[in-house]
mmCIF file of C-alpha atoms and ligand atoms in Angstrom:
data_model
loop_
_atom_site.group_PDB
_atom_site.id
_atom_site.type_symbol
_atom_site.label_atom_id
_atom_site.label_comp_id
_atom_site.label_asym_id
_atom_site.label_seq_id
_atom_site.Cartn_x
_atom_site.Cartn_y
_atom_site.Cartn_z
ATOM 1 C CA MET E 1 0.035 0.054 -0.159
ATOM 2 C CA VAL E 2 1.357 3.556 -0.855
ATOM 3 C CA SER E 3 2.528 5.374 2.080
ATOM 4 C CA SER E 4 1.774 8.947 0.435
ATOM 5 C CA ASP E 5 -0.841 11.154 2.093
ATOM 6 C CA TYR E 6 -3.749 11.603 -0.404
ATOM 7 C CA TRP E 7 -4.662 14.809 -1.984
ATOM 8 C CA ASP E 8 -8.307 15.248 -1.605
ATOM 9 C CA ALA E 9 -10.745 17.323 -3.471
ATOM 10 C CA GLU E 10 -10.257 20.495 -1.161
ATOM 11 C CA ALA E 11 -6.496 20.405 -1.638
ATOM 12 C CA ALA E 12 -7.011 19.991 -5.400
ATOM 13 C CA ARG E 13 -9.488 22.762 -5.842
ATOM 14 C CA GLY E 14 -7.326 24.951 -3.956
ATOM 15 C CA TYR E 15 -3.709 23.864 -5.309
ATOM 16 C CA ASP E 16 -3.098 26.460 -8.220
ATOM 17 C CA SER E 17 -4.299 29.538 -6.276
ATOM 18 C CA SER E 18 -2.221 28.388 -3.206
ATOM 19 C CA SER E 19 0.819 27.540 -5.356
ATOM 20 C CA ALA E 20 0.497 30.575 -7.363
ATOM 21 C CA ALA E 21 4.060 31.580 -6.620
ATOM 22 C CA MET E 22 5.228 28.293 -8.341
ATOM 23 C CA PHE E 23 3.269 29.234 -11.444
ATOM 24 C CA ALA E 24 5.141 32.411 -11.710
ATOM 25 C CA PRO E 25 6.910 32.837 -14.991
ATOM 26 C CA GLU E 26 10.187 33.490 -13.343
ATOM 27 C CA VAL E 27 9.987 30.148 -11.592
ATOM 28 C CA LEU E 28 8.188 27.922 -14.140
ATOM 29 C CA ASP E 29 9.939 29.058 -17.361
ATOM 30 C CA PRO E 30 13.517 27.851 -16.338
ATOM 31 C CA ALA E 31 11.922 24.474 -15.120
ATOM 32 C CA VAL E 32 10.123 23.879 -18.593
ATOM 33 C CA ASP E 33 13.252 25.249 -20.536
ATOM 34 C CA PHE E 34 15.300 22.840 -18.590
ATOM 35 C CA LEU E 35 13.034 19.825 -19.141
ATOM 36 C CA ALA E 36 12.420 20.795 -22.884
ATOM 37 C CA ASP E 37 15.899 20.831 -23.657
ATOM 38 C CA LEU E 38 16.468 17.268 -22.111
ATOM 39 C CA ALA E 39 13.397 15.745 -23.658
ATOM 40 C CA GLY E 40 14.561 16.591 -27.047
ATOM 41 C CA HIS E 41 11.692 15.316 -29.265
ATOM 42 C CA GLY E 42 10.210 13.538 -26.547
ATOM 43 C CA PRO E 43 8.013 11.902 -25.194
ATOM 44 C CA ALA E 44 8.142 12.938 -21.504
ATOM 45 C CA LEU E 45 6.363 11.452 -18.444
ATOM 46 C CA GLU E 46 5.888 13.341 -15.266
ATOM 47 C CA PHE E 47 5.474 11.261 -11.909
ATOM 48 C CA ALA E 48 3.109 13.152 -9.788
ATOM 49 C CA ILE E 49 1.807 15.382 -12.389
ATOM 50 C CA GLY E 50 -0.822 17.200 -10.280
ATOM 51 C CA THR E 51 -3.019 19.852 -12.089
ATOM 52 C CA GLY E 52 -0.319 20.157 -14.568
ATOM 53 C CA ARG E 53 1.687 23.264 -13.414
ATOM 54 C CA VAL E 54 4.639 21.897 -15.516
ATOM 55 C CA ALA E 55 3.053 19.440 -18.068
ATOM 56 C CA ILE E 56 0.716 21.918 -19.526
ATOM 57 C CA PRO E 57 3.635 24.399 -20.633
ATOM 58 C CA LEU E 58 5.888 21.589 -21.766
ATOM 59 C CA ALA E 59 3.437 20.034 -23.808
ATOM 60 C CA ALA E 60 2.959 23.531 -25.129
ATOM 61 C CA ARG E 61 6.575 23.467 -26.464
ATOM 62 C CA GLY E 62 5.366 20.523 -28.769
ATOM 63 C CA ILE E 63 6.621 17.710 -26.379
ATOM 64 C CA ARG E 64 4.292 14.860 -25.855
ATOM 65 C CA VAL E 65 3.683 14.598 -22.037
ATOM 66 C CA ALA E 66 1.909 11.985 -20.034
ATOM 67 C CA GLY E 67 1.450 11.777 -16.434
ATOM 68 C CA ILE E 68 1.106 9.218 -13.396
ATOM 69 C CA GLU E 69 -0.751 10.887 -10.441
ATOM 70 C CA LEU E 70 -2.165 9.188 -7.175
ATOM 71 C CA SER E 71 -4.983 11.776 -6.506
ATOM 72 C CA GLN E 72 -7.927 11.592 -8.703
ATOM 73 C CA PRO E 73 -9.141 15.077 -7.697
ATOM 74 C CA MET E 74 -5.732 16.525 -8.564
ATOM 75 C CA ALA E 75 -5.904 14.616 -12.114
ATOM 76 C CA ASP E 76 -9.411 15.932 -12.667
ATOM 77 C CA GLN E 77 -8.043 19.513 -12.004
ATOM 78 C CA LEU E 78 -5.672 18.839 -14.867
ATOM 79 C CA ARG E 79 -8.442 17.378 -16.955
ATOM 80 C CA ALA E 80 -10.355 20.723 -16.752
ATOM 81 C CA LYS E 81 -7.388 22.387 -18.301
ATOM 82 C CA ALA E 82 -5.891 19.869 -20.811
ATOM 83 C CA SER E 83 -7.612 17.203 -22.743
ATOM 84 C CA ALA E 84 -6.536 13.311 -22.451
ATOM 85 C CA ASP E 85 -5.473 13.329 -25.906
ATOM 86 C CA ASP E 86 -3.079 16.314 -24.998
ATOM 87 C CA ILE E 87 -2.022 14.899 -21.970
ATOM 88 C CA PRO E 88 -2.937 11.499 -20.919
ATOM 89 C CA VAL E 89 -2.901 10.599 -16.885
ATOM 90 C CA THR E 90 -3.053 7.596 -15.414
ATOM 91 C CA VAL E 91 -4.295 7.411 -11.714
ATOM 92 C CA GLY E 92 -1.823 5.687 -9.566
ATOM 93 C CA ASP E 93 1.201 5.459 -7.492
ATOM 94 C CA MET E 94 4.342 6.557 -9.095
ATOM 95 C CA ALA E 95 6.450 3.731 -7.358
ATOM 96 C CA THR E 96 4.361 0.924 -9.421
ATOM 97 C CA THR E 97 2.294 2.015 -11.807
ATOM 98 C CA LYS E 98 3.353 1.321 -15.467
ATOM 99 C CA VAL E 99 2.290 3.109 -18.642
ATOM 100 C CA SER E 100 2.860 2.191 -22.210
ATOM 101 C CA GLY E 101 5.813 4.001 -24.186
ATOM 102 C CA ALA E 102 9.669 4.441 -23.620
ATOM 103 C CA PHE E 103 10.465 8.103 -22.770
ATOM 104 C CA SER E 104 13.345 10.218 -23.294
ATOM 105 C CA LEU E 105 12.534 12.070 -20.142
ATOM 106 C CA VAL E 106 10.773 11.005 -16.877
ATOM 107 C CA TYR E 107 10.851 13.916 -14.455
ATOM 108 C CA LEU E 108 9.497 14.384 -10.634
ATOM 109 C CA VAL E 109 9.719 17.985 -9.596
ATOM 110 C CA TRP E 110 8.864 20.063 -6.294
ATOM 111 C CA ASN E 111 9.964 17.803 -3.503
ATOM 112 C CA SER E 112 7.403 15.299 -4.817
ATOM 113 C CA ILE E 113 9.616 12.277 -4.084
ATOM 114 C CA GLY E 114 9.131 13.020 -0.441
ATOM 115 C CA ASN E 115 5.435 12.088 -0.481
ATOM 116 C CA LEU E 116 6.760 8.425 -0.775
ATOM 117 C CA ARG E 117 7.447 7.810 3.121
ATOM 118 C CA THR E 118 9.517 4.695 2.823
ATOM 119 C CA GLN E 119 13.084 3.899 1.623
ATOM 120 C CA ASP E 120 11.621 0.950 -0.386
ATOM 121 C CA GLU E 121 9.188 3.107 -2.251
ATOM 122 C CA GLN E 122 11.473 5.716 -3.156
ATOM 123 C CA VAL E 123 13.895 3.052 -4.124
ATOM 124 C CA ALA E 124 10.860 1.609 -6.306
ATOM 125 C CA CYS E 125 10.260 4.695 -7.734
ATOM 126 C CA PHE E 126 13.759 5.413 -9.030
ATOM 127 C CA GLN E 127 13.430 1.763 -10.602
ATOM 128 C CA ASN E 128 9.983 2.758 -12.179
ATOM 129 C CA ALA E 129 11.309 5.707 -13.838
ATOM 130 C CA ALA E 130 14.416 3.685 -15.124
ATOM 131 C CA ASP E 131 11.693 1.144 -16.465
ATOM 132 C CA HIS E 132 9.952 3.776 -18.519
ATOM 133 C CA LEU E 133 13.099 5.387 -19.997
ATOM 134 C CA ALA E 134 14.192 4.549 -23.552
ATOM 135 C CA PRO E 135 18.108 3.799 -23.576
ATOM 136 C CA GLY E 136 19.886 7.177 -23.303
ATOM 137 C CA GLY E 137 16.892 8.819 -21.625
ATOM 138 C CA ARG E 138 16.949 10.739 -18.664
ATOM 139 C CA PHE E 139 15.368 10.884 -15.107
ATOM 140 C CA VAL E 140 15.121 14.423 -13.372
ATOM 141 C CA ILE E 141 14.180 15.096 -9.928
ATOM 142 C CA GLU E 142 13.854 18.493 -8.299
ATOM 143 C CA LEU E 143 14.241 18.184 -4.441
ATOM 144 C CA TRP E 144 15.029 20.310 -1.374
ATOM 145 C CA VAL E 145 18.191 19.815 0.576
ATOM 146 C CA PRO E 146 17.080 18.694 4.341
ATOM 147 C CA PRO E 147 17.638 21.941 6.109
ATOM 148 C CA LEU E 148 19.609 19.861 8.858
ATOM 149 C CA ARG E 149 22.044 22.815 9.436
ATOM 150 C CA ARG E 150 18.988 24.632 10.859
ATOM 151 C CA PHE E 151 18.531 22.294 13.658
ATOM 152 C CA PRO E 152 20.670 22.850 16.512
ATOM 153 C CA PRO E 153 20.913 20.122 19.102
ATOM 154 C CA GLY E 154 17.546 19.752 20.885
ATOM 155 C CA GLN E 155 15.631 21.500 18.298
ATOM 156 C CA THR E 156 12.879 19.735 16.260
ATOM 157 C CA ALA E 157 11.055 22.068 14.329
ATOM 158 C CA VAL E 158 12.079 24.917 12.044
ATOM 159 C CA PRO E 159 9.910 27.742 10.550
ATOM 160 C CA PHE E 160 9.611 28.098 6.690
ATOM 161 C CA ASP E 161 6.916 30.823 6.468
ATOM 162 C CA VAL E 162 5.754 33.459 9.001
ATOM 163 C CA SER E 163 3.256 35.924 7.864
ATOM 164 C CA ASP E 164 0.199 37.653 8.679
ATOM 165 C CA SER E 165 -2.023 34.863 7.263
ATOM 166 C CA HIS E 166 0.224 31.723 7.625
ATOM 167 C CA LEU E 167 2.468 29.973 9.824
ATOM 168 C CA GLY E 168 4.544 27.224 8.770
ATOM 169 C CA PHE E 169 7.118 25.034 10.197
ATOM 170 C CA ASP E 170 8.673 21.467 9.507
ATOM 171 C CA THR E 171 9.349 19.040 12.073
ATOM 172 C CA MET E 172 11.631 16.215 11.624
ATOM 173 C CA ASP E 173 13.068 13.206 13.118
ATOM 174 C CA LEU E 174 16.883 12.534 12.101
ATOM 175 C CA VAL E 175 16.820 9.153 13.068
ATOM 176 C CA THR E 176 13.740 7.713 10.863
ATOM 177 C CA GLN E 177 14.090 10.642 8.108
ATOM 178 C CA GLN E 178 10.477 11.286 8.515
ATOM 179 C CA GLY E 179 8.961 14.709 8.445
ATOM 180 C CA THR E 180 5.988 16.857 8.814
ATOM 181 C CA SER E 181 4.895 20.217 7.279
ATOM 182 C CA HIS E 182 2.688 22.129 9.840
ATOM 183 C CA HIS E 183 0.266 24.919 8.582
ATOM 184 C CA TYR E 184 -1.640 27.197 10.295
ATOM 185 C CA SER E 185 -3.487 29.526 8.160
ATOM 186 C CA ARG E 186 -5.649 32.344 9.341
ATOM 187 C CA ASP E 187 -9.015 33.213 7.450
ATOM 188 C CA SER E 188 -10.244 36.721 6.707
ATOM 189 C CA ASP E 189 -12.737 36.111 9.954
ATOM 190 C CA GLY E 190 -9.875 35.429 11.860
ATOM 191 C CA SER E 191 -10.391 31.664 12.294
ATOM 192 C CA VAL E 192 -7.320 29.524 11.982
ATOM 193 C CA ARG E 193 -7.137 26.218 10.225
ATOM 194 C CA TYR E 194 -4.729 23.511 10.723
ATOM 195 C CA GLY E 195 -3.237 21.198 7.893
ATOM 196 C CA ALA E 196 -0.206 18.838 7.833
ATOM 197 C CA SER E 197 1.572 17.086 5.131
ATOM 198 C CA ASN E 198 4.120 14.219 5.733
ATOM 199 C CA PHE E 199 7.252 13.208 3.907
ATOM 200 C CA ARG E 200 10.369 11.300 4.058
ATOM 201 C CA PHE E 201 13.465 13.637 3.576
ATOM 202 C CA ILE E 202 16.376 12.369 1.635
ATOM 203 C CA TRP E 203 19.917 13.669 0.755
ATOM 204 C CA PRO E 204 21.249 13.921 -2.534
ATOM 205 C CA ALA E 205 23.734 11.196 -2.204
ATOM 206 C CA GLU E 206 20.837 8.834 -1.116
ATOM 207 C CA CYS E 207 19.349 9.760 -4.386
ATOM 208 C CA ASP E 208 22.535 8.869 -6.257
ATOM 209 C CA LEU E 209 22.464 5.466 -4.628
ATOM 210 C CA MET E 210 18.698 4.823 -5.492
ATOM 211 C CA ALA E 211 19.546 5.810 -9.213
ATOM 212 C CA ARG E 212 22.509 3.671 -9.424
ATOM 213 C CA LEU E 213 20.349 0.492 -7.796
ATOM 214 C CA ALA E 214 17.864 1.236 -10.911
ATOM 215 C CA GLY E 215 20.862 0.975 -13.251
ATOM 216 C CA LEU E 216 20.956 4.688 -13.912
ATOM 217 C CA VAL E 217 24.277 7.058 -14.204
ATOM 218 C CA PHE E 218 24.679 10.402 -12.519
ATOM 219 C CA GLU E 219 24.955 12.896 -15.085
ATOM 220 C CA GLU E 220 24.508 16.590 -13.405
ATOM 221 C CA ARG E 221 23.275 18.315 -10.488
ATOM 222 C CA TYR E 222 22.458 21.897 -9.912
ATOM 223 C CA GLU E 223 21.013 24.047 -7.348
ATOM 224 C CA ASP E 224 18.200 25.025 -9.658
ATOM 225 C CA TRP E 225 16.744 25.153 -13.004
ATOM 226 C CA LYS E 226 19.093 27.888 -14.073
ATOM 227 C CA ARG E 227 21.890 25.507 -13.687
ATOM 228 C CA THR E 228 23.362 27.501 -10.788
ATOM 229 C CA PRO E 229 26.377 25.544 -9.312
ATOM 230 C CA PHE E 230 25.274 23.215 -6.677
ATOM 231 C CA THR E 231 27.366 23.891 -3.374
ATOM 232 C CA SER E 232 27.250 22.917 0.319
ATOM 233 C CA ASP E 233 25.123 26.019 0.924
ATOM 234 C CA SER E 234 22.390 25.048 -1.772
ATOM 235 C CA THR E 235 18.976 24.479 -0.320
ATOM 236 C CA SER E 236 17.686 22.508 -3.182
ATOM 237 C CA HIS E 237 18.862 20.387 -6.357
ATOM 238 C CA VAL E 238 18.011 19.526 -9.616
ATOM 239 C CA SER E 239 19.508 16.114 -10.515
ATOM 240 C CA VAL E 240 19.862 14.258 -13.823
ATOM 241 C CA TRP E 241 20.629 10.636 -14.129
ATOM 242 C CA ARG E 242 20.872 8.858 -17.631
ATOM 243 C CA LYS E 243 19.746 5.204 -18.740
ATOM 244 C CA PRO E 244 22.622 4.000 -20.435
ATOM 245 C CA ALA E 245 22.347 3.650 -24.171
HETATM 246 C C1 SAM P 1 3.500 19.454 -4.754
HETATM 247 S S1 SAM P 1 2.393 18.441 -5.679
HETATM 248 C C2 SAM P 1 3.272 18.524 -7.091
HETATM 249 C C3 SAM P 1 2.493 18.431 -8.411
HETATM 250 C C4 SAM P 1 3.060 19.028 -9.818
HETATM 251 N N1 SAM P 1 4.301 17.971 -10.083
HETATM 252 C C5 SAM P 1 3.353 20.402 -9.672
HETATM 253 O O1 SAM P 1 4.718 20.469 -9.830
HETATM 254 O O2 SAM P 1 2.829 21.312 -9.469
HETATM 255 C C6 SAM P 1 2.729 16.633 -5.439
HETATM 256 C C7 SAM P 1 1.910 15.819 -6.072
HETATM 257 O O3 SAM P 1 2.272 14.614 -5.752
HETATM 258 C C8 SAM P 1 1.148 13.457 -5.858
HETATM 259 N N2 SAM P 1 1.365 12.199 -5.154
HETATM 260 C C9 SAM P 1 1.621 12.168 -3.908
HETATM 261 N N3 SAM P 1 1.845 10.710 -3.666
HETATM 262 C C10 SAM P 1 1.941 10.245 -4.811
HETATM 263 C C11 SAM P 1 2.475 8.940 -5.409
HETATM 264 N N4 SAM P 1 2.761 7.893 -4.525
HETATM 265 N N5 SAM P 1 2.150 8.459 -6.840
HETATM 266 C C12 SAM P 1 1.802 9.640 -7.574
HETATM 267 N N6 SAM P 1 1.704 11.019 -7.021
HETATM 268 C C13 SAM P 1 1.631 11.245 -5.648
HETATM 269 C C14 SAM P 1 0.109 14.396 -5.143
HETATM 270 O O4 SAM P 1 -1.231 13.892 -5.224
HETATM 271 C C15 SAM P 1 0.118 15.608 -5.660
HETATM 272 O O5 SAM P 1 -0.391 15.819 -6.819
#
């Protein structure tokens, strides 16, 4: 059974507006440029495709894009924006679900591998990506670097957003690599809603090992989609592995 939290209808309905910053051209365009470049003549497969934030602009570049998505409500939101002919989506778990075709690019963005909360499932996800690649094809992930340098001894929580309308912090267990993002959102009537999402955090080196287990070869790693060099101060990474030709 998949360990992911399920993204329900309410989360799906509010996704595009609550993630508006991630749809901004200055955020999205470099990602689409990077992925279009690697896809070449495609086709591409997005794991955890969501509402199509990345897939829709990538398809608009003329690349055939398909997706796998666990949440039917998220897939429904995508379907309201793009037809099944334009972007076919298979509802299922990205660690195990198969779609037909051999892809030049499989990609998994915005920290979404962390939705799989066991090491076994994350290993299976890398294997599933490799299984869908044509020889010479690439697997790309975008993932944060666990902010362990922000945890002094005895501290288990770090804030990631403190504003008038939202208070967000992560708690992490450094032994089990389990984490939870806590969100306290203040509505206009002053009431406060609480929401939480769970994840398993992984270091880039663990990703490299999972890729190697899946028969993939490390190719490149950057801090972001603009190919900023990855350093010990980087808070996220875009990593590329290739299936040998
Ligand atoms: C942060 S959203 C990212 C969506 C989209 N890729 C984007 O960049 O906007 C994470 C997505 O992962 C999906 N997800 C979570 N666990 C999954 C799984 N095991 N298999 C496939 N999709 C999953 C969620 O339903 C959600 O749509």
